[in-house]
C-alpha positions as CSV (number, residue, x, y, z in Angstrom):
1,M,-18.1,-13.8,-115.5
2,E,-18.2,-14.7,-119.2
3,Y,-21.2,-16.9,-120.3
4,K,-19.1,-19.9,-121.3
5,D,-17.3,-20.0,-118.0
6,Y,-20.6,-19.7,-116.1
7,I,-22.4,-22.4,-118.1
8,N,-19.4,-24.8,-117.9
9,S,-19.3,-24.3,-114.1
10,V,-23.0,-24.9,-113.8
11,I,-22.7,-28.2,-115.8
12,S,-19.7,-29.3,-113.8
13,L,-21.5,-28.6,-110.4
14,L,-24.7,-30.4,-111.6
15,D,-22.7,-33.4,-112.7
16,D,-21.3,-33.7,-109.1
17,M,-24.9,-33.6,-107.6
18,D,-27.2,-36.6,-107.3
19,E,-31.0,-36.3,-107.6
20,Y,-31.4,-35.9,-103.8
21,D,-28.8,-33.0,-103.8
22,K,-30.6,-31.3,-106.7
23,T,-34.0,-31.6,-104.9
24,V,-32.6,-30.1,-101.7
25,W,-30.9,-27.3,-103.6
26,I,-34.2,-26.5,-105.5
27,Y,-36.2,-26.5,-102.3
28,E,-33.7,-24.2,-100.4
29,Y,-33.5,-21.9,-103.4
30,A,-37.3,-21.7,-103.5
31,R,-37.6,-21.1,-99.8
32,R,-35.3,-18.1,-99.9
33,Q,-37.2,-16.3,-102.7
34,N,-38.6,-12.8,-102.0
35,K,-42.4,-12.4,-102.2
36,E,-41.9,-10.5,-105.5
37,N,-40.1,-13.5,-107.1
38,R,-42.2,-16.4,-105.9
39,K,-44.7,-16.3,-108.8
40,A,-42.0,-16.2,-111.4
41,F,-40.1,-19.0,-109.7
42,L,-43.2,-21.2,-109.7
43,D,-43.8,-20.4,-113.3
44,S,-40.3,-21.5,-114.1
45,L,-41.1,-25.0,-112.6
46,T,-44.2,-25.3,-114.6
47,P,-44.1,-26.7,-118.2
48,P,-44.6,-23.8,-120.6
49,I,-48.1,-23.4,-122.0
50,K,-48.6,-21.8,-125.3
51,K,-50.7,-18.6,-125.3
52,V,-53.8,-18.4,-127.5
53,I,-52.9,-15.5,-129.8
54,N,-55.6,-14.0,-132.0
55,F,-53.5,-12.5,-134.8
56,D,-54.9,-11.4,-138.1
57,E,-52.0,-11.1,-140.5
58,N,-54.1,-9.3,-143.1
59,E,-55.1,-6.6,-140.6
60,F,-51.4,-6.3,-139.6
61,H,-50.3,-5.8,-143.2
62,E,-53.1,-3.2,-143.7
63,F,-51.8,-1.4,-140.6
64,I,-48.3,-1.4,-142.0
65,E,-49.5,0.0,-145.4
66,D,-51.6,2.7,-143.6
67,V,-48.5,3.8,-141.7
68,K,-46.4,3.9,-144.8
69,N,-49.1,5.9,-146.7
70,Q,-49.5,8.3,-143.8
71,A,-53.2,7.3,-143.4
72,L,-52.2,6.7,-139.8
73,F,-50.0,9.2,-137.9
74,I,-49.1,10.3,-134.4
75,E,-51.1,13.3,-133.2
76,T,-49.0,15.9,-131.5
77,R,-49.4,19.4,-130.0
78,E,-47.0,22.1,-129.1
79,E,-46.8,23.2,-125.5
80,E,-45.0,26.2,-124.1
81,Y,-43.1,26.1,-120.8
82,Y,-40.8,28.4,-118.9
83,D,-37.2,27.1,-118.7
84,E,-35.7,28.5,-115.6
85,S,-32.2,27.5,-116.6
86,I,-32.1,29.9,-119.5
87,H,-35.0,32.2,-118.3
88,N,-36.9,31.9,-121.4
89,V,-40.2,30.5,-122.7
90,E,-39.5,27.3,-124.7
91,T,-41.8,25.0,-126.8
92,K,-41.9,21.2,-126.5
93,T,-43.8,18.6,-128.5
94,I,-46.4,16.5,-126.8
95,Y,-47.1,13.1,-128.4
96,L,-50.7,11.9,-127.8
97,Q,-50.0,8.3,-126.7
98,N,-53.6,7.2,-126.9
99,C,-53.8,7.9,-130.7
100,E,-54.7,5.0,-132.9
101,L,-51.3,4.5,-134.5
102,L,-49.4,4.1,-131.1
103,T,-52.2,2.0,-129.6
104,R,-52.1,-0.5,-132.5
105,L,-48.3,-0.3,-132.8
106,N,-47.8,-1.3,-129.2
107,Y,-50.4,-4.0,-129.6
108,Y,-48.6,-5.6,-132.6
109,I,-45.2,-5.3,-130.8
110,N,-46.6,-7.4,-127.9
111,I,-48.1,-9.8,-130.5
112,G,-44.7,-10.3,-132.1
113,I,-43.0,-10.9,-128.8
114,D,-45.8,-13.4,-127.8
115,L,-45.5,-15.2,-131.1
116,I,-41.8,-15.7,-130.5
117,A,-42.4,-16.9,-127.0
118,N,-44.9,-19.4,-128.5
119,E,-42.1,-20.6,-130.9
120,D,-44.0,-19.1,-133.9
121,N,-40.7,-17.5,-134.8
122,E,-41.3,-16.9,-138.5
123,I,-44.5,-14.9,-138.0
124,G,-43.1,-13.2,-134.9
125,F,-39.9,-12.2,-136.7
126,D,-41.9,-10.8,-139.6
127,V,-44.0,-8.6,-137.3
128,L,-41.1,-7.1,-135.4
129,D,-38.9,-6.8,-138.5
130,Q,-41.6,-4.9,-140.5
131,I,-42.2,-2.6,-137.5
132,S,-38.5,-1.9,-137.1
133,Q,-38.3,-0.6,-140.7
134,L,-41.3,1.8,-140.5
135,V,-40.9,5.6,-140.9
136,I,-43.7,7.1,-138.8
137,T,-45.1,10.5,-139.3
138,T,-46.5,13.0,-136.8
139,N,-48.9,15.8,-137.4
140,N,-50.1,18.7,-135.3
141,E,-52.7,21.5,-135.5
142,Y,-50.3,23.7,-137.5
143,G,-49.7,21.0,-140.2
144,Y,-46.1,20.4,-139.1
145,I,-44.9,16.9,-140.0
146,E,-42.1,15.0,-138.3
147,E,-40.7,11.7,-139.5
148,L,-39.7,9.2,-136.8
149,S,-37.9,5.9,-136.8
150,L,-38.5,3.1,-134.3
151,R,-35.4,4.3,-132.5
152,D,-36.9,7.8,-132.2
153,L,-40.1,6.3,-130.7
154,F,-38.1,4.4,-128.1
155,G,-36.1,7.6,-127.3
156,R,-39.4,9.5,-126.8
157,N,-40.8,6.7,-124.5
158,L,-43.7,6.0,-126.9
159,I,-43.1,2.2,-127.0
160,K,-44.3,0.3,-123.9
161,T,-41.8,-2.6,-124.1
162,S,-38.1,-1.9,-123.6
163,R,-35.8,-1.4,-126.6
164,Y,-33.6,-4.2,-125.1
165,N,-36.5,-6.7,-124.9
166,Y,-37.7,-5.8,-128.5
167,Y,-34.3,-6.4,-130.1
168,L,-33.5,-9.4,-127.9
169,N,-36.6,-11.1,-129.2
170,L,-36.0,-10.0,-132.8
171,L,-32.4,-11.2,-132.8
172,Y,-33.3,-14.5,-131.1
173,A,-35.9,-15.2,-133.8
174,A,-33.5,-14.2,-136.6
175,F,-30.9,-16.7,-135.4
176,T,-33.5,-19.4,-134.9
177,L,-34.6,-18.9,-138.5
178,H,-31.0,-19.0,-139.7
179,K,-31.1,-15.6,-141.3
180,S,-27.9,-14.5,-143.1
181,I,-25.0,-12.8,-141.2
182,T,-25.6,-9.6,-143.2
183,E,-29.3,-9.5,-142.2
184,I,-28.6,-10.2,-138.6
185,Y,-25.8,-7.7,-138.4
186,L,-28.1,-5.0,-139.7
187,I,-30.4,-5.7,-136.8
188,F,-27.5,-5.4,-134.4
189,K,-26.7,-2.1,-135.9
190,Q,-30.3,-1.0,-135.6
191,Y,-30.2,-1.7,-131.9
192,D,-26.8,0.1,-131.7
193,H,-26.0,-0.9,-128.1
194,H,-23.4,-3.3,-126.8
195,D,-25.5,-5.1,-124.2
196,I,-26.9,-7.7,-126.6
197,L,-24.1,-10.0,-127.8
198,F,-24.0,-13.7,-128.7
199,S,-23.7,-14.7,-125.0
200,D,-26.9,-12.8,-124.2
201,L,-28.8,-14.6,-126.9
202,L,-27.5,-18.0,-125.7
203,A,-29.0,-17.1,-122.3
204,F,-32.5,-16.3,-123.8
205,G,-35.5,-18.2,-125.1
206,K,-37.1,-21.5,-124.5
207,H,-34.5,-23.3,-126.6
208,E,-30.7,-22.7,-126.4
209,L,-29.3,-21.5,-129.7
210,N,-26.7,-23.8,-131.3
211,F,-23.6,-21.8,-132.1
212,D,-20.5,-23.8,-133.0
213,H,-16.9,-23.1,-134.0
214,Q,-17.7,-22.6,-137.7
215,F,-20.5,-20.1,-136.7
216,Y,-18.2,-18.0,-134.6
217,Q,-15.4,-18.0,-137.2
218,E,-17.7,-16.9,-139.9
219,W,-18.9,-14.0,-137.8
220,I,-15.3,-13.0,-136.9
221,D,-14.4,-13.1,-140.6
222,F,-17.4,-11.0,-141.5
223,L,-16.9,-8.4,-138.7
224,E,-13.2,-8.0,-139.4
225,N,-13.8,-5.3,-141.9
226,E,-16.9,-3.8,-140.3
227,P,-15.7,-0.7,-138.4
228,G,-16.7,0.4,-135.0
229,N,-17.2,-0.7,-131.4
230,L,-20.2,-2.9,-132.1
231,S,-18.1,-5.2,-134.4
232,A,-15.3,-5.3,-131.9
233,Y,-17.6,-6.3,-129.0
234,L,-19.2,-9.0,-131.1
235,I,-15.8,-10.3,-132.1
236,K,-14.6,-10.3,-128.5
237,D,-17.7,-12.2,-127.4
238,A,-17.4,-14.7,-130.2
239,C,-13.7,-15.3,-129.3
240,Y,-14.5,-16.0,-125.6
241,L,-17.3,-18.3,-126.5
242,D,-15.3,-20.2,-129.1
243,G,-11.9,-20.6,-127.5
244,G,-11.5,-18.1,-124.6
245,I,-8.6,-15.8,-124.2
246,I,-6.4,-18.0,-126.5
247,K,-8.8,-17.4,-129.3
248,L,-9.0,-13.7,-128.5
249,L,-5.2,-13.4,-128.6
250,A,-5.0,-15.3,-131.9
251,T,-7.6,-13.0,-133.4
252,I,-5.7,-9.9,-132.1
253,D,-2.6,-11.1,-133.9
254,T,-4.6,-11.1,-137.1
255,I,-6.8,-8.0,-136.9
256,G,-5.7,-6.1,-133.8
257,E,-4.8,-3.0,-135.7
258,I,-8.2,-3.1,-137.5
259,H,-10.1,-3.4,-134.2
260,P,-7.9,-1.9,-131.5
261,L,-10.7,-2.2,-128.9
262,L,-9.8,-5.9,-128.8
263,Y,-6.4,-5.0,-127.2
264,Q,-8.2,-3.1,-124.5
265,E,-10.4,-6.2,-123.8
266,A,-7.3,-8.4,-123.5
267,L,-5.7,-5.9,-121.1
268,S,-8.8,-6.0,-118.9
269,Y,-8.7,-9.8,-118.9
270,Y,-5.1,-9.9,-117.6
271,L,-5.6,-7.0,-115.2
272,N,-8.5,-8.8,-113.5
273,R,-6.2,-11.8,-113.0
274,N,-3.2,-9.7,-111.8
275,D,-1.1,-10.9,-114.7
276,Y,0.7,-7.6,-115.2
277,Q,3.6,-9.1,-117.2
278,Q,1.3,-10.4,-119.9
279,M,-0.7,-7.2,-119.8
280,V,2.4,-5.1,-120.5
281,Q,3.5,-7.4,-123.3
282,I,0.1,-7.1,-125.0
283,G,0.0,-3.4,-124.4
284,L,3.4,-2.8,-126.0
285,Q,2.4,-4.8,-129.0
286,A,-0.7,-2.7,-129.4
287,L,1.3,0.5,-129.2
288,K,3.4,-0.7,-132.1
289,R,0.5,-1.7,-134.3
290,I,-2.2,1.0,-133.7
291,P,-1.9,4.2,-135.7
292,E,-0.6,7.1,-133.6
293,Q,-3.7,9.4,-134.2
294,F,-6.1,7.0,-132.4
295,K,-7.0,8.1,-128.9
296,I,-7.3,4.4,-127.8
297,R,-3.5,4.2,-128.1
298,A,-3.2,6.7,-125.2
299,K,-5.7,4.7,-123.1
300,I,-3.7,1.6,-123.6
301,A,-0.5,3.3,-122.7
302,A,-2.1,4.7,-119.5
303,S,-3.4,1.2,-118.6
304,I,0.0,-0.4,-118.6
305,K,1.9,2.6,-117.2
306,P,1.7,1.5,-113.5
307,Y,3.3,-1.8,-114.4
308,Y,6.1,-0.7,-116.9
309,D,9.3,1.0,-116.1
310,N,9.8,3.1,-119.3
311,T,7.3,5.8,-118.4
312,C,9.2,8.2,-120.7
313,Y,8.1,6.2,-123.7
314,L,4.5,5.8,-122.5
315,N,4.2,9.5,-121.8
316,E,5.3,10.2,-125.3
317,V,2.7,7.8,-126.6
318,I,0.0,9.4,-124.5
319,F,0.8,12.9,-125.7
320,L,1.0,12.0,-129.4
321,S,-2.2,10.1,-129.4
322,E,-4.1,12.5,-127.1
323,P,-2.3,15.8,-127.2
324,T,-3.6,18.0,-124.4
325,P,-1.7,20.7,-122.4
326,Y,-1.8,18.4,-119.4
327,N,-0.3,15.4,-121.3
328,C,2.3,17.8,-122.8
329,L,3.4,19.2,-119.5
330,K,4.0,15.6,-118.2
331,L,6.7,15.3,-120.8
332,Y,8.9,17.7,-118.8
333,N,9.3,15.1,-116.1
334,E,11.0,12.8,-118.5
335,N,14.1,12.7,-120.6
336,V,12.2,13.4,-123.8
337,D,13.6,14.2,-127.2
338,F,11.5,17.3,-127.9
339,D,12.7,17.7,-131.5
340,Y,11.4,14.2,-132.2
341,I,8.1,14.9,-130.4
342,I,7.6,18.2,-132.3
343,E,8.3,16.7,-135.7
344,T,6.0,13.7,-135.0
345,F,3.3,15.9,-133.7
346,K,3.4,18.0,-136.9
347,Q,3.0,14.9,-139.1
348,I,0.0,13.3,-137.3
349,N,-3.3,14.0,-139.0
350,Y,-5.5,15.0,-136.0
351,Q,-9.2,15.8,-136.5
352,N,-9.7,19.5,-137.2
353,D,-13.5,19.4,-137.7
354,I,-15.1,18.8,-134.3
355,S,-18.4,17.7,-136.0
356,L,-16.5,14.6,-137.2
357,V,-15.1,13.6,-133.8
358,L,-16.1,10.2,-132.5
359,N,-15.5,10.3,-128.8
360,D,-16.7,6.8,-127.9
361,D,-15.3,4.8,-130.8
362,E,-12.2,2.6,-131.3
363,Y,-11.3,4.9,-134.2
364,A,-11.7,8.2,-132.2
365,I,-9.1,10.8,-133.2
366,C,-8.2,13.7,-131.0
367,H,-9.7,17.1,-132.1
368,I,-7.2,19.9,-132.4
369,D,-8.1,23.3,-133.9
370,D,-5.5,25.8,-135.1
371,K,-5.4,27.7,-131.7
372,Q,-4.9,24.5,-129.8
373,R,-2.1,23.4,-132.1
374,L,-0.3,26.7,-131.6
375,L,-0.6,26.4,-127.8
376,L,0.8,22.9,-127.9
377,E,3.7,23.8,-130.1
378,F,4.5,26.7,-127.7
379,L,4.4,24.3,-124.7
380,L,6.7,21.9,-126.6
381,G,9.2,24.7,-127.0
382,N,8.6,25.5,-130.7
383,I,8.4,29.1,-129.7
384,E,9.3,30.6,-133.1
385,K,6.3,28.7,-134.8
386,A,3.9,29.6,-132.0
């Protein structure tokens, strides 16, 4: 359920309850809590008490400079092990987690999160923001130096808090401090996951963030020309929070070909509500507007295929946007103009360099090397060329 629908339902249900009903509900909810949840539930009923945080800003800034100057580094050692899968002796790097740098780094991360919980957002943001920009070096007995970002440290399980919790706090503080859209978007990109959106931030923190129509529209306008899935998911979330599916459809009319993932989101919305007619209508619009080389076009065609009679057209779309032998052979079950298919196939600029392929991206283009192209042309009946 989308955050806005959820919160509106909660508000409506609470409005229908009197004080006695609310007291009974709280009691029954408390009574059914598992042992593991009881302490947290009691804490939620208690007015928040600010922690006493002993934080020396000068020491923190000295720590940051020591890391930048490589006076502090992560100690490592190389360890050999036998890899049974390849029957060979391999080497892996062991990071000494009790070294001074990691001990102090994890300490300051906890300090930053505690400061934000205490509503000392400016200092807390500064701590987490500076840490997020560090380039941290390692050193071993052979003098080998490796440079690691905060993302690398999370990936190597060297940070004790979760990456999600770190960036949820950093983004919450950034919005509370009214940082610019550009600054905040860079933090979203640093995190580089789709499980923190505006709705997640509205559900976090001691005080609900205040996002209005102008806020959402400014973000949509900014994200319009920022490529990739992250921007599309943020736009989708902003649309749902601002005006629901109506806002999303209006935005698709404007920028659907720029962010084709929005079409997929609209299809999912109507599929979940069994509105197949609207789903097909939006899907067909998407197929007309999205460039043929994008793989997402094939996914959209496949999504509406069970609910649309013209399977010949959809199979053509699926093949041209994701040309595989399997999709090619499906064309033989249809009354297809193979001359048109062959000519169109030749003109589409598929990705020839596999290193540039983006498999999980709204702009993903199918990779076809020369051998694959010859095979597909043979299957299409262009035997002379093949």
